[in-house]
Coordinates of C-alpha atoms in Angstrom, one line a residue:
X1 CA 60.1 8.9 -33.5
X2 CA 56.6 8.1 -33.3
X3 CA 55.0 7.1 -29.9
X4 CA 53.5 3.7 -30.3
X5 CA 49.7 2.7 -29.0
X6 CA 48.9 1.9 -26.0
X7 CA 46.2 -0.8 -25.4
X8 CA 43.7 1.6 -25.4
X9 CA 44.8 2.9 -28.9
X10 CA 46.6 6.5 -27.7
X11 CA 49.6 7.3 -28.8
X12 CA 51.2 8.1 -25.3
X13 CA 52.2 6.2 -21.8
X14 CA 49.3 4.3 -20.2
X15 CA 50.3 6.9 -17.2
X16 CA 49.3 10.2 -19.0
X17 CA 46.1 8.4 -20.4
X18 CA 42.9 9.1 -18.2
X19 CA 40.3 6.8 -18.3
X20 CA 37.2 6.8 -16.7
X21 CA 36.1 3.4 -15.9
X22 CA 32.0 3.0 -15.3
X23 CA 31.9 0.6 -12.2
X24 CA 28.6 -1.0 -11.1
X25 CA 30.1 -3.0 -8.1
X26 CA 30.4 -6.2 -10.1
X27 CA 33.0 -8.7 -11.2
X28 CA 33.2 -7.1 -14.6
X29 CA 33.6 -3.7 -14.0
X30 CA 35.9 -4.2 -11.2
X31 CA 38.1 -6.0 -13.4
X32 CA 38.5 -3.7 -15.8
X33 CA 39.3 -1.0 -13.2
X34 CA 42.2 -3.3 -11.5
X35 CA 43.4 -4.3 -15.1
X36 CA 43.6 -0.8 -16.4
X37 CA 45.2 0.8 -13.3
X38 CA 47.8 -2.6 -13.1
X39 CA 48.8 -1.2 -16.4
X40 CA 49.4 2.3 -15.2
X41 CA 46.6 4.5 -16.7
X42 CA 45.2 7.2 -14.8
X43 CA 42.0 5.9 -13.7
X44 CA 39.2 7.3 -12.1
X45 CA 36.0 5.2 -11.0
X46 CA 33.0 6.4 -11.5
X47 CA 29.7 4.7 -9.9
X48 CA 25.8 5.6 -10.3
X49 CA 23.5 5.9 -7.5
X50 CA 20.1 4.8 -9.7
X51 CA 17.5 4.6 -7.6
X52 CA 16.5 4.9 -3.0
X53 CA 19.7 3.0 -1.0
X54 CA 17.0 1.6 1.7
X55 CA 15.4 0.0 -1.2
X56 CA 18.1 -1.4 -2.9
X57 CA 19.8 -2.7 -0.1
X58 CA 17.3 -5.5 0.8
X59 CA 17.3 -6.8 -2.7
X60 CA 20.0 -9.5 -4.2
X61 CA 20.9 -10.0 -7.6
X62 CA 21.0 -6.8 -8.9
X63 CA 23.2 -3.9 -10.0
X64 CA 23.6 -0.5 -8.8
X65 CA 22.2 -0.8 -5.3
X66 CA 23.8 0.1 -1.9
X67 CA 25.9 -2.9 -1.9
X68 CA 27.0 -2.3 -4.9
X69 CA 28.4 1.0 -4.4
X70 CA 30.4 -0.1 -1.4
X71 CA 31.7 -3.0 -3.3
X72 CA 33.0 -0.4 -6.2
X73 CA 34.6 2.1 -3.6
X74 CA 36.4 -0.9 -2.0
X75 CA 37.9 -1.8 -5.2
X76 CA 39.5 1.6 -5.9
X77 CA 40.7 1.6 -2.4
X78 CA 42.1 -1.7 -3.1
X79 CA 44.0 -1.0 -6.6
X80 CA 44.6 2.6 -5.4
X81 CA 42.5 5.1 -7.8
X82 CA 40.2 7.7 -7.1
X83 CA 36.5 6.7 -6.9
X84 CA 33.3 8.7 -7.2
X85 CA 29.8 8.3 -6.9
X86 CA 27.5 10.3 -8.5
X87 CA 23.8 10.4 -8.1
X88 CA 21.5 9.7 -11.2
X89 CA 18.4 9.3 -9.4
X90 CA 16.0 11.8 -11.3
X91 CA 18.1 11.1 -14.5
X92 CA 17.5 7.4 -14.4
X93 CA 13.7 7.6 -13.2
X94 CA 12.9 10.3 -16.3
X95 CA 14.8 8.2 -18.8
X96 CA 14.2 4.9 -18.3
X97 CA 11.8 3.8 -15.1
X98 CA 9.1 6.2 -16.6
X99 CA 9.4 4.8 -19.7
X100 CA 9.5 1.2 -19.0
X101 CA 6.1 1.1 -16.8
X102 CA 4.3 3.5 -19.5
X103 CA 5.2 0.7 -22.3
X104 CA 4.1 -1.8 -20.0
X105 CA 0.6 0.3 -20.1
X106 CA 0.6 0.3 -24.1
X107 CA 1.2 -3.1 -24.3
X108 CA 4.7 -3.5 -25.3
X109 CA 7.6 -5.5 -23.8
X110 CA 10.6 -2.8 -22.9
X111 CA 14.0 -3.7 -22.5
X112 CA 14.9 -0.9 -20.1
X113 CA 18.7 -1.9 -20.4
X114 CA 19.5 -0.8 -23.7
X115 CA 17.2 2.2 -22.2
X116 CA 20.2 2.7 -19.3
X117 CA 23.3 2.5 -21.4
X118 CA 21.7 4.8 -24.4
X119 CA 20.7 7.1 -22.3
X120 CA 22.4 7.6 -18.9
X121 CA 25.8 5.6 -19.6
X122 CA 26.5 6.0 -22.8
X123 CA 25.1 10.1 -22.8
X124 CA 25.3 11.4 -19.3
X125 CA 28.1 9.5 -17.6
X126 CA 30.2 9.8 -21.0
X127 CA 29.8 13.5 -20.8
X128 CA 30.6 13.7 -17.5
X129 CA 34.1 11.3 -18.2
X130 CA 35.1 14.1 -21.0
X131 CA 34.2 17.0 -18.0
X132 CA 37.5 14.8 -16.0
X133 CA 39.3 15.4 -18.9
X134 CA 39.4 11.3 -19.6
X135 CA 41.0 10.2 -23.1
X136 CA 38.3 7.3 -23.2
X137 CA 35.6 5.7 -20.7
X138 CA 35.7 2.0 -20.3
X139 CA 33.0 -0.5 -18.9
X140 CA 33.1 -4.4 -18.2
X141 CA 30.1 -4.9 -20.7
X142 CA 30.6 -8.2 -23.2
X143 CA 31.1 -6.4 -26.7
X144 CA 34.0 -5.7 -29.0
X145 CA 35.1 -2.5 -30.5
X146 CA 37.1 -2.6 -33.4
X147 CA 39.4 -0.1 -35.6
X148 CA 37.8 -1.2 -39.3
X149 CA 39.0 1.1 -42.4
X150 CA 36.2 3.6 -41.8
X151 CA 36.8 4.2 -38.0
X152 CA 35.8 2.0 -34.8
X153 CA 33.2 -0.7 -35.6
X154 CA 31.1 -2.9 -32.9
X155 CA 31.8 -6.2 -32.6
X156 CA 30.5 -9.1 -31.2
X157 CA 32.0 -10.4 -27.7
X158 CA 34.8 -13.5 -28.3
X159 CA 32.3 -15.5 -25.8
X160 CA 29.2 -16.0 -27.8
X161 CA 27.3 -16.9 -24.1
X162 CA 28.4 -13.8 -22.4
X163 CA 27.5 -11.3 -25.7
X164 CA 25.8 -8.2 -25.0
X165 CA 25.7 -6.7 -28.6
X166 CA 21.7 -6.5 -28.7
X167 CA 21.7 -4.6 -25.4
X168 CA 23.9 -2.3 -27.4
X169 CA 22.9 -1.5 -30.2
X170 CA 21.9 1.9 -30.0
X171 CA 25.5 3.3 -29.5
X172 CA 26.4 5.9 -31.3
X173 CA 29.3 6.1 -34.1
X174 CA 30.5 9.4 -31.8
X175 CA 30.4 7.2 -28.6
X176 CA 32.2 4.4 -30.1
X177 CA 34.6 6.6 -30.7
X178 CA 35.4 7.6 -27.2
X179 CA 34.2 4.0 -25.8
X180 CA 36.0 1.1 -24.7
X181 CA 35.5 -2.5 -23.9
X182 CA 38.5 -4.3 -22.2
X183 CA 37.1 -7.8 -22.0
X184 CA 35.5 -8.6 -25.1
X185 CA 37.8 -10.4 -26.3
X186 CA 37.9 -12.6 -23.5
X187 CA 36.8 -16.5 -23.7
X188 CA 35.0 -17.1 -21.3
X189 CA 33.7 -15.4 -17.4
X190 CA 35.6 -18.1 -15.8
X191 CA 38.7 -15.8 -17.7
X192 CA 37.3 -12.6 -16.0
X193 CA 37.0 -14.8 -12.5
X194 CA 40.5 -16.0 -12.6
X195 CA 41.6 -12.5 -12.9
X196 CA 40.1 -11.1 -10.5
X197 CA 41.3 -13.6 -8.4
X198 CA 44.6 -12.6 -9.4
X199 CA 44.2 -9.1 -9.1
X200 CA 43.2 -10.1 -5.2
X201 CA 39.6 -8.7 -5.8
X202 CA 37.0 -8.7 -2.6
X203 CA 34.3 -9.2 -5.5
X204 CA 36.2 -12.1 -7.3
X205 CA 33.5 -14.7 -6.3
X206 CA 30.6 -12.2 -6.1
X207 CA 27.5 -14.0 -8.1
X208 CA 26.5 -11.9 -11.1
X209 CA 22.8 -9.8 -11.3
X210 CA 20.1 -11.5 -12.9
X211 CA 17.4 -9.2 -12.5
X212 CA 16.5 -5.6 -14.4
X213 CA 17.8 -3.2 -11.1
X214 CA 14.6 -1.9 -10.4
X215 CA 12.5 -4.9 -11.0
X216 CA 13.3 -7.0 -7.9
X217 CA 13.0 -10.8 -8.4
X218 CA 11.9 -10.5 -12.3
X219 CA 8.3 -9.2 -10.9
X220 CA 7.2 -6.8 -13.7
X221 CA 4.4 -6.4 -12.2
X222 CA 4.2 -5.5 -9.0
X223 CA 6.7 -2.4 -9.8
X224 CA 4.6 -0.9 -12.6
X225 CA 1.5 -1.0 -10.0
X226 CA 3.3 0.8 -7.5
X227 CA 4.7 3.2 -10.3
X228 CA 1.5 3.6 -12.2
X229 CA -1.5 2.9 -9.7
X230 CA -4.7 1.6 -11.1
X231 CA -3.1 -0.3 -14.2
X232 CA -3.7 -3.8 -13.3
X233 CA -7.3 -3.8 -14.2
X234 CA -9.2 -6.5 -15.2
X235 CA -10.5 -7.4 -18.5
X236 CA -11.4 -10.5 -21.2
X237 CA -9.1 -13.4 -22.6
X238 CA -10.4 -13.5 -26.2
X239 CA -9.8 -16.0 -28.9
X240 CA -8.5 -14.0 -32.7
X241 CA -12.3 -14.2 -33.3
X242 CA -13.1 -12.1 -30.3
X243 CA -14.4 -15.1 -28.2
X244 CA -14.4 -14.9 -24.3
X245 CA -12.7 -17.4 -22.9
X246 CA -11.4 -16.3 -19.2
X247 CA -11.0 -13.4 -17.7
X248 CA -7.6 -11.4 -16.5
X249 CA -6.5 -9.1 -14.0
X250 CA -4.4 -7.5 -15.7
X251 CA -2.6 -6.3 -19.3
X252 CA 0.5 -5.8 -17.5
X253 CA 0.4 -9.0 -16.1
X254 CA 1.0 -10.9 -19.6
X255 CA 3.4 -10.6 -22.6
X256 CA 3.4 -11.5 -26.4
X257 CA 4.2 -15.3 -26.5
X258 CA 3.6 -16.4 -22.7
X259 CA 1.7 -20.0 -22.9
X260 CA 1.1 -20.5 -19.2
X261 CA -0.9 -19.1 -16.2
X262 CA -3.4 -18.1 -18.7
X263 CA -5.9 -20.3 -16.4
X264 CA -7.8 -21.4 -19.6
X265 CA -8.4 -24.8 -19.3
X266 CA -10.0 -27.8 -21.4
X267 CA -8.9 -26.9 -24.6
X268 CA -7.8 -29.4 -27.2
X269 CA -4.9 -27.0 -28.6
X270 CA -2.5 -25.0 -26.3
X271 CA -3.1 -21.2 -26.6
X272 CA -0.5 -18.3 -26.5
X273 CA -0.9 -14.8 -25.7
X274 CA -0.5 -13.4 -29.6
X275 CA -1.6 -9.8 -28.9
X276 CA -1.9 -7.1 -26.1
X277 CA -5.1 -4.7 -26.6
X278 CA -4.5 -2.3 -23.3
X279 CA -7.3 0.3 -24.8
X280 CA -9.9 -2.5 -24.9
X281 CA -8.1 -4.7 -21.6
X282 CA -8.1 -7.7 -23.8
X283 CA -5.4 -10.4 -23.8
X284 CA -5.6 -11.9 -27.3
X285 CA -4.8 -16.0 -27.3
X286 CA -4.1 -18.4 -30.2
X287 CA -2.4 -21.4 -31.3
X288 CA 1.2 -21.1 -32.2
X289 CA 1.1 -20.6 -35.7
X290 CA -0.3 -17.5 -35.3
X291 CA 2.7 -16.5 -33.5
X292 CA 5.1 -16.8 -36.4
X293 CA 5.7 -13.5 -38.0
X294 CA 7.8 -12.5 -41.5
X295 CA 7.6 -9.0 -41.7
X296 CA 8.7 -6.7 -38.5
X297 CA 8.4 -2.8 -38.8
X298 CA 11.1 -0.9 -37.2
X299 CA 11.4 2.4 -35.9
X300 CA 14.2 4.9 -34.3
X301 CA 16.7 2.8 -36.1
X302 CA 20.6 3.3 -35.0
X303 CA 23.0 2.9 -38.1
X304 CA 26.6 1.7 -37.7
X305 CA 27.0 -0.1 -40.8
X306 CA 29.4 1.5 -43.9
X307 CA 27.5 4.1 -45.9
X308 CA 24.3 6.1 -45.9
X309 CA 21.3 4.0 -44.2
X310 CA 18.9 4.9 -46.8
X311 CA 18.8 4.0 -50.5
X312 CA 19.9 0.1 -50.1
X313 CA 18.2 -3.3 -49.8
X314 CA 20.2 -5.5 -47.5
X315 CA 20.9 -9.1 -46.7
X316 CA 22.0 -9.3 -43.1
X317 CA 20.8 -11.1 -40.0
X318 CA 19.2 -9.9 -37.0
X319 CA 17.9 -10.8 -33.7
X320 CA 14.4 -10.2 -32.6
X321 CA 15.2 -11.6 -28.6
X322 CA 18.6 -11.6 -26.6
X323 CA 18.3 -15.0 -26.2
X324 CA 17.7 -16.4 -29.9
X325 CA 20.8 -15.9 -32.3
X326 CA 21.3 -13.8 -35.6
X327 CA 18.4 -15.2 -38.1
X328 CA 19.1 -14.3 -42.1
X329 CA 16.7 -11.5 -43.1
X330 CA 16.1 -8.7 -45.9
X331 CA 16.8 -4.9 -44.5
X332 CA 14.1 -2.2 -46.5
X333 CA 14.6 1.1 -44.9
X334 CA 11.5 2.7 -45.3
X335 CA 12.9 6.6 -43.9
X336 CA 16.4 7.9 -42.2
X337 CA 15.3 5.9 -38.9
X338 CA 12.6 3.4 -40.3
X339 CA 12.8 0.2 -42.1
X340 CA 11.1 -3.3 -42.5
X341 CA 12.8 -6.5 -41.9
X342 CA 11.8 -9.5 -43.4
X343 CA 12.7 -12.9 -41.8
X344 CA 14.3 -15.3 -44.2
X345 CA 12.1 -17.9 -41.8
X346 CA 9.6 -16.7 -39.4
X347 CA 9.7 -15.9 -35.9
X348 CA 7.7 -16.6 -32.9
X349 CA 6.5 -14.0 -30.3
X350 CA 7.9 -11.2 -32.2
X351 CA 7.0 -8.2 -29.7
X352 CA 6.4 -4.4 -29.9
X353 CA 9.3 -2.8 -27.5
X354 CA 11.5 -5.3 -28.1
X355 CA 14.9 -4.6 -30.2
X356 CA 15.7 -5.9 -33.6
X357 CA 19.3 -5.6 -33.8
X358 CA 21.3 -5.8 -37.1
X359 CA 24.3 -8.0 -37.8
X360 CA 26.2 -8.3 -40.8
X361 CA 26.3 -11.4 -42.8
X362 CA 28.5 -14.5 -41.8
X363 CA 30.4 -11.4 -39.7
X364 CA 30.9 -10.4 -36.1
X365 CA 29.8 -6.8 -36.7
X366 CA 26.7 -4.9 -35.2
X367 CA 25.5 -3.0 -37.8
X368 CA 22.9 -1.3 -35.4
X369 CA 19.4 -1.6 -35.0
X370 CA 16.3 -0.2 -33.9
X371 CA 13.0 -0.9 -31.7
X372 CA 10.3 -3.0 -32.8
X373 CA 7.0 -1.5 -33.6
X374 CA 4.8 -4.0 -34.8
X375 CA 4.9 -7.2 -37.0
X376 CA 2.5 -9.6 -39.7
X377 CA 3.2 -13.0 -40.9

């Protein structure tokens, strides 16, 4: 007789399944831990010590820090599974902090995120889950995997408002695999909330993180001058003609679409940041139009759609910003990892270290993605 699947799609008890569950200290993740260990897996929590403790403990809304980790340990103790913290300081700087400040410098707008889980969550911590001899490694992010004819597909989250498919969209058809993502299908938080609650969670009211972990209070800034000292200098606001209309105190200090606290002032027409010139230290202003863009080159392209990547035009939809949804556009690839994508209707503030994330058509499904490298109307 054949065993049937269990929810996390192994044919054997829930108690001979090991899974490790990645646990930030959070609502989510927390949830996912009690849930799993309610239903009598073998679950081991796992959480990441990112970055300095003294640091992260006198900053609020965000994930990872000293609180964070005591929060996750309480948890286990509370459902009753083993929890372990392992420190990812050097791994996480290298990866992804290094990184994110050196884009900053070149002009671009990271999303250090997608960064985190390609690299350290999805790669090192998944590693280490198979070294614990874990059937599978869940996390409490919004996204849903799916068993499609071909093998697991990524899916949208049920809760369009809680969807965290673009800051996913560089997992790997191996990782998906071995991946899962117990609440995805859920409606709503307030559904993740109410079980905690039930689960008799310390965190069950905890508020969520806003901020990038690193990046207290959403000050870009400030953290890349400390990380890279000597970047904020000065420099010319210039009109598309070259112009000099202010002056700046810093590249770093703007991005690709930002309208105020450009401290230009007596202009008939409101004027946007359009381009970033860090070589030249020139913030480049216009009127909105010359925001739109049509045509977006993009580069170290993931593929999780059916069939090779190359060799086929494509209507799909994708997203240029987390917060704007799926726009109708024409898929080119240009090489195994390049392509151009051409909005249906333009965009505005299209930006260089951004994502552009692929969806298919009038469908839930991620068909991967890559990171924007440049754009024209």
């Amino acid at each position: 007789m054949t065993q049937p699947l269990n929810s996390l799609g192994f044919p054997k008890p829930p108690q001979d399944t090991r899974v490790v569950v990645a646990m930030s200290g959070g609502v989510d993740s927390s949830v996912v831990a009690a849930q799993l260990a309610e239903e009598g897996y073998d679950v081991v929590g796992v959480t990441l010590q990112l970055y300095d403790h003294g640091a992260a403990l006198a900053k609020k809304g965000a994930c990872c820090a000293g609180r964070d980790i005591h929060d996750a340990r309480r948890v286990a103790e509370e459902m009753g599974f083993p929890h372990y913290v392992l420190d990812y300081e050097n791994t996480f700087r290298e990866a992804v902090i290094d990184e994110f400040a050196d884009s900053y410098l070149g002009g671009a707008t990271p999303v250090p995120c997608i960064r985190c889980n390609e690299r350290v969550k999805f790669r090192d911590l998944l590693e280490t889950a198979k070294d614990l001899d874990a059937d599978c490694m869940a996390t409490g992010h919004y996204i849903q995997r799916k068993v499609g004819p071909r093998g697991p597909e990524l899916h949208c989250a049920a809760d369009a408002a809680r969807d965290q498919s673009y800051f996913l969209f560089s997992t790997t058809p191996e990782q998906l695999s071995y991946l899962r993502f117990p609440l995805g299908h859920l409606p709503s938080k307030q559904a993740t909330r109410e079980l905690a609650a039930r689960y008799g969670l310390s965190v069950a009211d905890k508020p969520d993180s806003q901020d990038i972990c690193f990046v207290p209070n959403g000050d870009y800034a400030s953290v890349i001058k400390k990380l890279r000292p000597g970047a904020a200098d000065p420099g010319e606001i210039v009109d598309q003609s070259g112009t000099v209309l202010g002056y700046h105190d810093g590249v770093i200090h703007y991005t690709v679409g930002q309208r105020r606290g450009l401290g230009i002032g007596g202009l008939d027409t409101p004027l946007y940041v359009v381009k970033l010139d860090p070589e030249a230290r020139q913030v480049v202003v216009g009127p909105k139009d010359a925001l739109a863009t049509r045509v977006v080159s993009v580069k170290e392209i993931n593929w999780l759609g059916d069939g090779a990547f190359e060799g086929s035009v494509r209507e799909i939809a994708v997203k240029v910003r987390s917060t704007r949804p799926p726009r109708a556009a024409i898929l080119r690839p240009t090489g195994p990892h390049t392509a151009e994508v051409e909005l249906l209707t333009p965009e505005e503030g299209v930006s260089p270290g951004q994502a552009c994330v692929f969806y298919e058509d009038g469908s839930s499904r991620i068909l991967g993605g890559g990171w924007i490298a440049g754009g024209r109307g």
